[in-house]
GROMACS .gro file of C-alpha atoms in nm:
model
  387
    1MET     CA    1   2.944   0.007   1.635
    2GLU     CA    2   2.710   0.048   1.931
    3LYS     CA    3   2.667  -0.173   2.237
    4ILE     CA    4   2.304  -0.280   2.286
    5ARG     CA    5   2.126  -0.366   2.611
    6GLY     CA    6   1.849  -0.624   2.587
    7VAL     CA    7   1.516  -0.665   2.767
    8VAL     CA    8   1.438  -0.953   3.005
    9GLN     CA    9   1.102  -1.134   2.992
   10ASN     CA   10   1.013  -1.326   3.311
   11TYR     CA   11   0.742  -1.554   3.171
   12ALA     CA   12   0.636  -1.836   3.402
   13TRP     CA   13   0.755  -2.108   3.163
   14GLY     CA   14   1.117  -1.990   3.179
   15CYS     CA   15   1.411  -2.159   3.348
   16VAL     CA   16   1.484  -2.036   3.701
   17GLY     CA   17   1.803  -1.874   3.828
   18ASN     CA   18   2.135  -2.007   3.702
   19GLN     CA   19   1.954  -2.282   3.513
   20SER     CA   20   1.853  -2.016   3.261
   21LEU     CA   21   2.094  -1.922   2.982
   22ALA     CA   22   1.878  -1.617   2.918
   23ALA     CA   23   1.939  -1.508   3.278
   24LYS     CA   24   2.314  -1.566   3.254
   25ILE     CA   25   2.347  -1.367   2.931
   26ALA     CA   26   2.118  -1.096   3.073
   27SER     CA   27   2.334  -1.054   3.385
   28LEU     CA   28   2.638  -0.999   3.163
   29ASN     CA   29   2.461  -0.782   2.907
   30LEU     CA   30   2.290  -0.560   3.164
   31SER     CA   31   2.572  -0.567   3.423
   32GLN     CA   32   2.338  -0.674   3.700
   33PRO     CA   33   2.315  -0.972   3.939
   34LEU     CA   34   2.154  -1.288   3.807
   35GLU     CA   35   1.795  -1.324   3.931
   36GLU     CA   36   1.810  -1.641   4.139
   37GLU     CA   37   1.442  -1.685   4.224
   38LYS     CA   38   1.257  -1.569   3.913
   39PRO     CA   39   1.207  -1.760   3.591
   40THR     CA   40   1.394  -1.588   3.310
   41ALA     CA   41   1.231  -1.704   2.988
   42GLU     CA   42   1.371  -1.471   2.724
   43LEU     CA   43   1.620  -1.193   2.660
   44TRP     CA   44   1.515  -0.972   2.367
   45PHE     CA   45   1.732  -0.773   2.129
   46GLY     CA   46   1.537  -0.568   1.879
   47CYS     CA   47   1.281  -0.296   1.820
   48HIS     CA   48   0.972  -0.465   1.964
   49SER     CA   49   0.715  -0.238   2.130
   50GLN     CA   50   0.683  -0.479   2.426
   51GLY     CA   51   1.057  -0.493   2.483
   52MET     CA   52   1.264  -0.224   2.313
   53ALA     CA   53   1.640  -0.268   2.334
   54VAL     CA   54   1.849   0.035   2.435
   55VAL     CA   55   2.173   0.182   2.301
   56GLU     CA   56   2.420   0.178   2.591
   57SER     CA   57   2.612   0.495   2.501
   58SER     CA   58   2.307   0.724   2.477
   59GLY     CA   59   2.032   0.547   2.670
   60ILE     CA   60   1.785   0.595   2.386
   61SER     CA   61   1.584   0.314   2.228
   62LEU     CA   62   1.737   0.109   1.949
   63SER     CA   63   1.455   0.210   1.715
   64GLU     CA   64   1.505   0.580   1.792
   65HIS     CA   65   1.880   0.552   1.741
   66ILE     CA   66   1.846   0.390   1.398
   67SER     CA   67   1.577   0.635   1.292
   68GLN     CA   68   1.778   0.939   1.406
   69ASN     CA   69   2.086   0.812   1.225
   70SER     CA   70   1.918   0.655   0.923
   71SER     CA   71   2.190   0.779   0.687
   72LEU     CA   72   2.433   0.548   0.869
   73TYR     CA   73   2.193   0.256   0.834
   74SER     CA   74   2.105   0.269   0.461
   75ASN     CA   75   1.793   0.476   0.540
   76HIS     CA   76   1.646   0.203   0.761
   77LYS     CA   77   1.423   0.329   1.042
   78SER     CA   78   1.418   0.013   1.252
   79LEU     CA   79   1.500  -0.360   1.249
   80SER     CA   80   1.275  -0.609   1.072
   81PHE     CA   81   1.360  -0.891   1.314
   82LEU     CA   82   1.368  -0.972   1.684
   83MET     CA   83   1.654  -1.184   1.822
   84LYS     CA   84   1.607  -1.363   2.155
   85ILE     CA   85   1.777  -1.598   2.395
   86LEU     CA   86   1.500  -1.842   2.488
   87SER     CA   87   1.516  -2.067   2.798
   88ALA     CA   88   1.211  -2.292   2.829
   89ALA     CA   89   1.166  -2.517   3.133
   90LYS     CA   90   0.794  -2.570   3.069
   91LEU     CA   91   0.603  -2.605   2.748
   92LEU     CA   92   0.461  -2.315   2.551
   93SER     CA   93   0.120  -2.305   2.385
   94ILE     CA   94   0.053  -2.466   2.048
   95GLN     CA   95   0.033  -2.175   1.808
   96ALA     CA   96   0.059  -2.081   1.442
   97PRO     CA   97   0.187  -1.750   1.303
   98PRO     CA   98  -0.011  -1.602   1.012
   99ASP     CA   99   0.134  -1.519   0.674
  100LYS     CA  100   0.119  -1.160   0.551
  101SER     CA  101  -0.222  -1.182   0.386
  102TRP     CA  102  -0.378  -1.341   0.694
  103ALA     CA  103  -0.202  -1.096   0.926
  104LEU     CA  104  -0.354  -0.803   0.739
  105LYS     CA  105  -0.698  -0.962   0.745
  106LEU     CA  106  -0.682  -1.046   1.116
  107HIS     CA  107  -0.553  -0.701   1.209
  108GLN     CA  108  -0.839  -0.537   1.023
  109GLN     CA  109  -1.092  -0.775   1.182
  110ASN     CA  110  -0.971  -0.748   1.540
  111PRO     CA  111  -0.688  -0.499   1.602
  112SER     CA  112  -0.713  -0.539   1.979
  113MET     CA  113  -0.622  -0.909   1.950
  114TYR     CA  114  -0.399  -0.892   1.640
  115LYS     CA  115  -0.202  -0.575   1.700
  116ASP     CA  116  -0.006  -0.552   1.375
  117ASP     CA  117  -0.038  -0.662   1.013
  118ASN     CA  118   0.291  -0.851   0.976
  119HIS     CA  119   0.369  -1.220   0.949
  120LYS     CA  120   0.593  -1.399   1.203
  121PRO     CA  121   0.814  -1.674   1.061
  122GLU     CA  122   1.053  -1.807   1.326
  123SER     CA  123   1.385  -1.987   1.346
  124LEU     CA  124   1.541  -2.141   1.656
  125LEU     CA  125   1.910  -2.234   1.680
  126VAL     CA  126   1.950  -2.493   1.957
  127LEU     CA  127   2.204  -2.409   2.229
  128SER     CA  128   2.114  -2.675   2.487
  129ASP     CA  129   2.216  -3.039   2.442
  130THR     CA  130   1.865  -3.112   2.314
  131PHE     CA  131   1.554  -2.911   2.240
  132GLU     CA  132   1.204  -3.060   2.224
  133GLY     CA  133   0.904  -2.922   2.044
  134LEU     CA  134   0.597  -3.004   1.841
  135CYS     CA  135   0.606  -2.879   1.485
  136GLY     CA  136   0.396  -2.927   1.172
  137PHE     CA  137   0.156  -3.205   1.075
  138ARG     CA  138   0.254  -3.570   1.050
  139SER     CA  139   0.139  -3.776   0.755
  140PRO     CA  140  -0.229  -3.885   0.763
  141THR     CA  141  -0.114  -4.247   0.752
  142ASP     CA  142   0.092  -4.208   1.069
  143ILE     CA  143  -0.187  -4.017   1.244
  144PHE     CA  144  -0.445  -4.277   1.141
  145LYS     CA  145  -0.229  -4.563   1.272
  146ASP     CA  146  -0.185  -4.407   1.617
  147LEU     CA  147  -0.543  -4.289   1.655
  148SER     CA  148  -0.672  -4.630   1.545
  149SER     CA  149  -0.501  -4.783   1.846
  150ILE     CA  150  -0.686  -4.541   2.074
  151ARG     CA  151  -1.013  -4.609   1.893
  152ASN     CA  152  -0.969  -4.981   1.949
  153HIS     CA  153  -0.929  -4.935   2.325
  154PHE     CA  154  -1.195  -4.666   2.380
  155PRO     CA  155  -1.435  -4.669   2.083
  156LYS     CA  156  -1.723  -4.480   2.247
  157LEU     CA  157  -1.511  -4.202   2.396
  158PHE     CA  158  -1.310  -4.176   2.076
  159ASN     CA  159  -1.620  -4.142   1.861
  160GLN     CA  160  -1.740  -3.849   2.072
  161VAL     CA  161  -1.433  -3.655   1.959
  162PHE     CA  162  -1.364  -3.810   1.619
  163PRO     CA  163  -1.688  -3.930   1.454
  164ASP     CA  164  -1.641  -4.246   1.247
  165GLU     CA  165  -1.744  -4.084   0.919
  166THR     CA  166  -1.467  -3.825   0.967
  167PHE     CA  167  -1.199  -4.049   1.112
  168LEU     CA  168  -1.227  -4.342   0.871
  169ALA     CA  169  -1.154  -4.114   0.576
  170LEU     CA  170  -0.822  -4.006   0.726
  171ASP     CA  171  -0.620  -4.281   0.561
  172SER     CA  172  -0.751  -4.218   0.212
  173HIS     CA  173  -0.930  -3.883   0.163
  174PRO     CA  174  -0.709  -3.579   0.081
  175GLY     CA  175  -0.904  -3.334   0.299
  176ALA     CA  176  -0.953  -3.566   0.594
  177LEU     CA  177  -0.654  -3.435   0.791
  178GLN     CA  178  -0.811  -3.092   0.806
  179GLU     CA  179  -1.150  -3.239   0.893
  180ASN     CA  180  -1.012  -3.452   1.176
  181PHE     CA  181  -0.807  -3.168   1.323
  182ALA     CA  182  -1.118  -2.952   1.309
  183ALA     CA  183  -1.309  -3.229   1.489
  184LEU     CA  184  -1.054  -3.216   1.773
  185MET     CA  185  -1.057  -2.835   1.789
  186THR     CA  186  -1.438  -2.809   1.796
  187ALA     CA  187  -1.537  -3.114   2.002
  188PRO     CA  188  -1.708  -3.036   2.336
  189ALA     CA  189  -1.444  -2.983   2.603
  190GLU     CA  190  -1.595  -3.250   2.828
  191ASN     CA  191  -1.572  -3.511   2.550
  192VAL     CA  192  -1.205  -3.430   2.496
  193ALA     CA  193  -1.142  -3.444   2.871
  194HIS     CA  194  -1.311  -3.784   2.909
  195LEU     CA  195  -1.099  -3.933   2.631
  196ILE     CA  196  -0.775  -3.793   2.773
  197GLU     CA  197  -0.862  -3.915   3.123
  198ALA     CA  198  -0.918  -4.264   2.988
  199LEU     CA  199  -0.585  -4.260   2.808
  200ILE     CA  200  -0.393  -4.136   3.111
  201LYS     CA  201  -0.558  -4.344   3.385
  202ASN     CA  202  -0.595  -4.680   3.214
  203ASP     CA  203  -0.293  -4.909   3.185
  204VAL     CA  204  -0.326  -4.988   2.818
  205ASP     CA  205  -0.066  -4.987   2.544
  206ILE     CA  206  -0.114  -4.665   2.348
  207PRO     CA  207   0.126  -4.476   2.121
  208LYS     CA  208   0.312  -4.171   2.254
  209ARG     CA  209   0.211  -4.233   2.614
  210SER     CA  210   0.510  -4.053   2.767
  211LEU     CA  211   0.460  -3.745   2.548
  212LEU     CA  212   0.087  -3.748   2.618
  213SER     CA  213   0.150  -3.767   2.993
  214LEU     CA  214   0.402  -3.483   2.977
  215LEU     CA  215   0.165  -3.248   2.795
  216ASN     CA  216  -0.122  -3.343   3.024
  217SER     CA  217   0.086  -3.279   3.336
  218HIS     CA  218   0.110  -2.913   3.234
  219PHE     CA  219  -0.242  -2.864   3.096
  220PRO     CA  220  -0.471  -3.144   3.220
  221ASN     CA  221  -0.741  -3.254   2.977
  222ASP     CA  222  -0.661  -2.972   2.733
  223ARG     CA  223  -0.744  -3.050   2.370
  224GLY     CA  224  -0.385  -2.957   2.284
  225VAL     CA  225  -0.274  -3.280   2.456
  226LEU     CA  226  -0.421  -3.482   2.169
  227CYS     CA  227  -0.231  -3.267   1.919
  228ALA     CA  228   0.060  -3.496   2.008
  229TYR     CA  229  -0.089  -3.741   1.756
  230PHE     CA  230  -0.125  -3.485   1.479
  231MET     CA  231   0.209  -3.306   1.508
  232HIS     CA  232   0.572  -3.409   1.483
  233HIS     CA  233   0.759  -3.452   1.810
  234ASN     CA  234   1.072  -3.269   1.701
  235VAL     CA  235   1.381  -3.343   1.913
  236LEU     CA  236   1.681  -3.142   1.799
  237LYS     CA  237   2.045  -3.157   1.902
  238LYS     CA  238   2.273  -2.868   1.985
  239GLY     CA  239   2.351  -2.670   1.671
  240GLU     CA  240   2.041  -2.784   1.479
  241VAL     CA  241   1.774  -2.534   1.375
  242MET     CA  242   1.395  -2.553   1.391
  243TRP     CA  243   1.214  -2.363   1.117
  244ILE     CA  244   0.859  -2.232   1.163
  245SER     CA  245   0.718  -2.100   0.839
  246PRO     CA  246   0.397  -1.894   0.846
  247ARG     CA  247   0.079  -2.097   0.915
  248THR     CA  248   0.272  -2.387   1.071
  249PRO     CA  249   0.146  -2.512   1.411
  250HIS     CA  250   0.418  -2.556   1.672
  251SER     CA  251   0.496  -2.564   2.043
  252TYR     CA  252   0.820  -2.556   2.239
  253ILE     CA  253   0.839  -2.817   2.515
  254CYS     CA  254   1.179  -2.755   2.674
  255GLY     CA  255   1.528  -2.641   2.588
  256GLU     CA  256   1.731  -2.331   2.511
  257GLY     CA  257   1.831  -2.152   2.195
  258VAL     CA  258   1.859  -1.835   1.994
  259GLU     CA  259   1.520  -1.758   1.843
  260ILE     CA  260   1.496  -1.514   1.553
  261MET     CA  261   1.165  -1.399   1.412
  262ALA     CA  262   1.000  -1.133   1.204
  263LEU     CA  263   0.884  -0.835   1.408
  264SER     CA  264   0.525  -0.920   1.500
  265ASP     CA  265   0.302  -1.026   1.789
  266ASN     CA  266   0.059  -1.227   1.577
  267VAL     CA  267  -0.017  -1.589   1.667
  268LEU     CA  268  -0.328  -1.806   1.671
  269ARG     CA  269  -0.334  -2.067   1.946
  270ALA     CA  270  -0.458  -2.425   1.930
  271GLY     CA  271  -0.423  -2.534   2.291
  272LEU     CA  272  -0.197  -2.589   2.594
  273THR     CA  273  -0.277  -2.240   2.712
  274PRO     CA  274  -0.526  -2.054   2.931
  275LYS     CA  275  -0.533  -1.776   2.670
  276LYS     CA  276  -0.818  -1.714   2.429
  277LEU     CA  277  -0.842  -1.937   2.120
  278ASP     CA  278  -0.964  -1.816   1.783
  279ILE     CA  279  -1.060  -2.154   1.643
  280PRO     CA  280  -1.247  -2.050   1.324
  281ASN     CA  281  -0.957  -1.838   1.198
  282LEU     CA  282  -0.700  -2.093   1.316
  283LEU     CA  283  -0.861  -2.374   1.118
  284ALA     CA  284  -0.891  -2.155   0.811
  285LEU     CA  285  -0.531  -2.036   0.799
  286LEU     CA  286  -0.334  -2.348   0.898
  287ASP     CA  287  -0.101  -2.504   0.645
  288TYR     CA  288  -0.215  -2.866   0.631
  289SER     CA  289   0.070  -2.984   0.412
  290CYS     CA  290   0.222  -3.277   0.596
  291SER     CA  291   0.518  -3.507   0.594
  292SER     CA  292   0.642  -3.829   0.748
  293ASP     CA  293   0.985  -3.663   0.761
  294VAL     CA  294   1.041  -3.419   1.047
  295SER     CA  295   1.338  -3.263   0.865
  296LYS     CA  296   1.087  -3.056   0.665
  297PHE     CA  297   1.060  -2.843   0.977
  298ARG     CA  298   1.432  -2.785   1.016
  299LEU     CA  299   1.647  -2.519   0.855
  300HIS     CA  300   1.970  -2.635   0.696
  301GLY     CA  301   2.252  -2.385   0.669
  302GLU     CA  302   2.540  -2.335   0.430
  303GLU     CA  303   2.890  -2.373   0.572
  304ILE     CA  304   3.077  -2.088   0.408
  305SER     CA  305   3.404  -2.141   0.598
  306PRO     CA  306   3.516  -2.365   0.888
  307GLY     CA  307   3.296  -2.293   1.187
  308VAL     CA  308   3.079  -2.042   1.000
  309VAL     CA  309   2.727  -2.141   0.889
  310LYS     CA  310   2.481  -1.911   0.716
  311TYR     CA  311   2.107  -1.964   0.760
  312GLN     CA  312   1.900  -1.792   0.496
  313PRO     CA  313   1.529  -1.886   0.473
  314LEU     CA  314   1.433  -1.869   0.107
  315GLU     CA  315   1.071  -1.767   0.147
  316ILE     CA  316   1.122  -1.450   0.355
  317ASP     CA  317   1.344  -1.141   0.360
  318ASP     CA  318   1.291  -1.037   0.726
  319PHE     CA  319   1.605  -1.207   0.852
  320ALA     CA  320   1.902  -1.429   0.786
  321TYR     CA  321   2.193  -1.501   1.018
  322TYR     CA  322   2.542  -1.639   1.065
  323ASN     CA  323   2.628  -1.889   1.338
  324LEU     CA  324   2.997  -1.832   1.411
  325ASN     CA  325   3.203  -2.080   1.609
  326LEU     CA  326   3.536  -1.901   1.603
  327ILE     CA  327   3.847  -2.102   1.690
  328GLN     CA  328   4.136  -1.943   1.509
  329GLY     CA  329   4.203  -1.675   1.252
  330PRO     CA  330   3.974  -1.390   1.152
  331PHE     CA  331   3.638  -1.425   0.985
  332GLU     CA  332   3.601  -1.135   0.745
  333PHE     CA  333   3.287  -1.035   0.564
  334GLN     CA  334   3.062  -0.754   0.450
  335ILE     CA  335   2.731  -0.874   0.578
  336SER     CA  336   2.438  -0.680   0.449
  337THR     CA  337   2.285  -0.357   0.327
  338SER     CA  338   2.077  -0.349   0.648
  339PRO     CA  339   2.167  -0.294   1.015
  340GLN     CA  340   2.292  -0.606   1.192
  341LEU     CA  341   2.310  -0.737   1.548
  342ALA     CA  342   2.602  -0.948   1.669
  343LEU     CA  343   2.548  -1.134   1.998
  344VAL     CA  344   2.844  -1.292   2.181
  345LEU     CA  345   2.717  -1.614   2.339
  346SER     CA  346   3.050  -1.734   2.477
  347GLY     CA  347   3.412  -1.632   2.476
  348ARG     CA  348   3.551  -1.291   2.394
  349ILE     CA  349   3.584  -1.147   2.044
  350SER     CA  350   3.734  -0.857   1.857
  351ILE     CA  351   3.537  -0.683   1.582
  352ASN     CA  352   3.759  -0.451   1.383
  353GLU     CA  353   3.997  -0.433   1.682
  354CYS     CA  354   3.721  -0.345   1.933
  355GLU     CA  355   3.680  -0.614   2.199
  356PHE     CA  356   3.346  -0.747   2.318
  357PRO     CA  357   3.299  -1.005   2.598
  358GLU     CA  358   3.041  -1.278   2.647
  359GLY     CA  359   2.689  -1.137   2.675
  360GLN     CA  360   2.757  -0.828   2.467
  361CYS     CA  361   2.528  -0.740   2.177
  362VAL     CA  362   2.661  -0.503   1.911
  363LEU     CA  363   2.478  -0.301   1.646
  364LEU     CA  364   2.676  -0.303   1.321
  365GLN     CA  365   2.633  -0.057   1.038
  366PRO     CA  366   2.553  -0.190   0.690
  367ASN     CA  367   2.788  -0.189   0.391
  368GLN     CA  368   3.094  -0.220   0.611
  369ALA     CA  369   3.369  -0.481   0.615
  370TYR     CA  370   3.407  -0.657   0.950
  371SER     CA  371   3.679  -0.879   1.087
  372PHE     CA  372   3.573  -1.110   1.373
  373ILE     CA  373   3.856  -1.263   1.578
  374SER     CA  374   3.825  -1.484   1.885
  375MET     CA  375   4.032  -1.353   2.176
  376THR     CA  376   3.976  -1.678   2.367
  377PRO     CA  377   4.043  -2.040   2.259
  378ASN     CA  378   3.695  -2.036   2.107
  379ALA     CA  379   3.399  -1.802   2.087
  380HIS     CA  380   3.039  -1.837   1.977
  381VAL     CA  381   2.862  -1.548   1.803
  382VAL     CA  382   2.533  -1.510   1.617
  383VAL     CA  383   2.502  -1.226   1.365
  384CYS     CA  384   2.153  -1.144   1.241
  385PHE     CA  385   2.049  -0.915   0.955
  386SER     CA  386   1.772  -0.851   0.704
  387GLN     CA  387   1.811  -1.015   0.365
   0.00000   0.00000   0.00000
């Protein structure tokens, strides 16, 4: 077992000072004072080129350690996943990760923008009381109902973004969702801005006003504001899990959690960002399958013993993980044939009689039996591994 030191990311959207769980865990993991003034958005544990974790005992990178000792790690050279503590005070851009075929295509087309050829499915285990995000497409019927209300109040401005021949098909034509989303993404920016200004400034009864106002307060008149009508407003409770499959549009609004993803930088953005948009490729790769049920975009785990839930996405092999809420007695298991990371989120635990406090991340060798015991009244641990 090796202790692992993570990498802090001070993105502007992060929570500040002691309001940030990422900052609190980082101060414990790195044995340094908590940064009171800076936003601490994420704490990374993995083999990512933009934030490589380090083995505490040797000071070498996690990737180098695994590669140099591959015989101990079932001949693995690296980790296939990145595990993060995420603390979001402000919303993140609307984006969609590509699947593997699209990732390869995009990397070949534009390697300076799409720096690798891997997909990036994501899972987020909520640690805060609630976590808000946008995720996946709503049903065309629900979208049509809400947008019809806007059309009734501002028909001329609405038609400059959503032409009647496109919009009126939304409630009946199978491909109309894609056509209407494309209309929003390609409409002149000034037309989108005029419609949003009318919605925000006029005291009329429109659906999703509070969400619309929130998004607009961060990115005024951005076309991503109107994505609130196309996408599910996903509000999760502590312990629930958001699931982002490849090609699914999503955005995090606020909250904290453990985010686990395949090792990649690839995303295509749809709005709520000053960064460059690649609209033609975005529209081509998006998964337009939709649902009136937001639970489609949540990951449901299997409780394998009291306080122990396993999350194993069926469509990928990059990662799976255990969420351990240890109260009493040992939890014993042989996890995986791949290297694993165990992150202590609260409490103090013993792994095979070696003690690890809150904030510690531990690299575990594959094909070994492990006994996890809480040394405090309760402890919370996440253990991530490749499937």
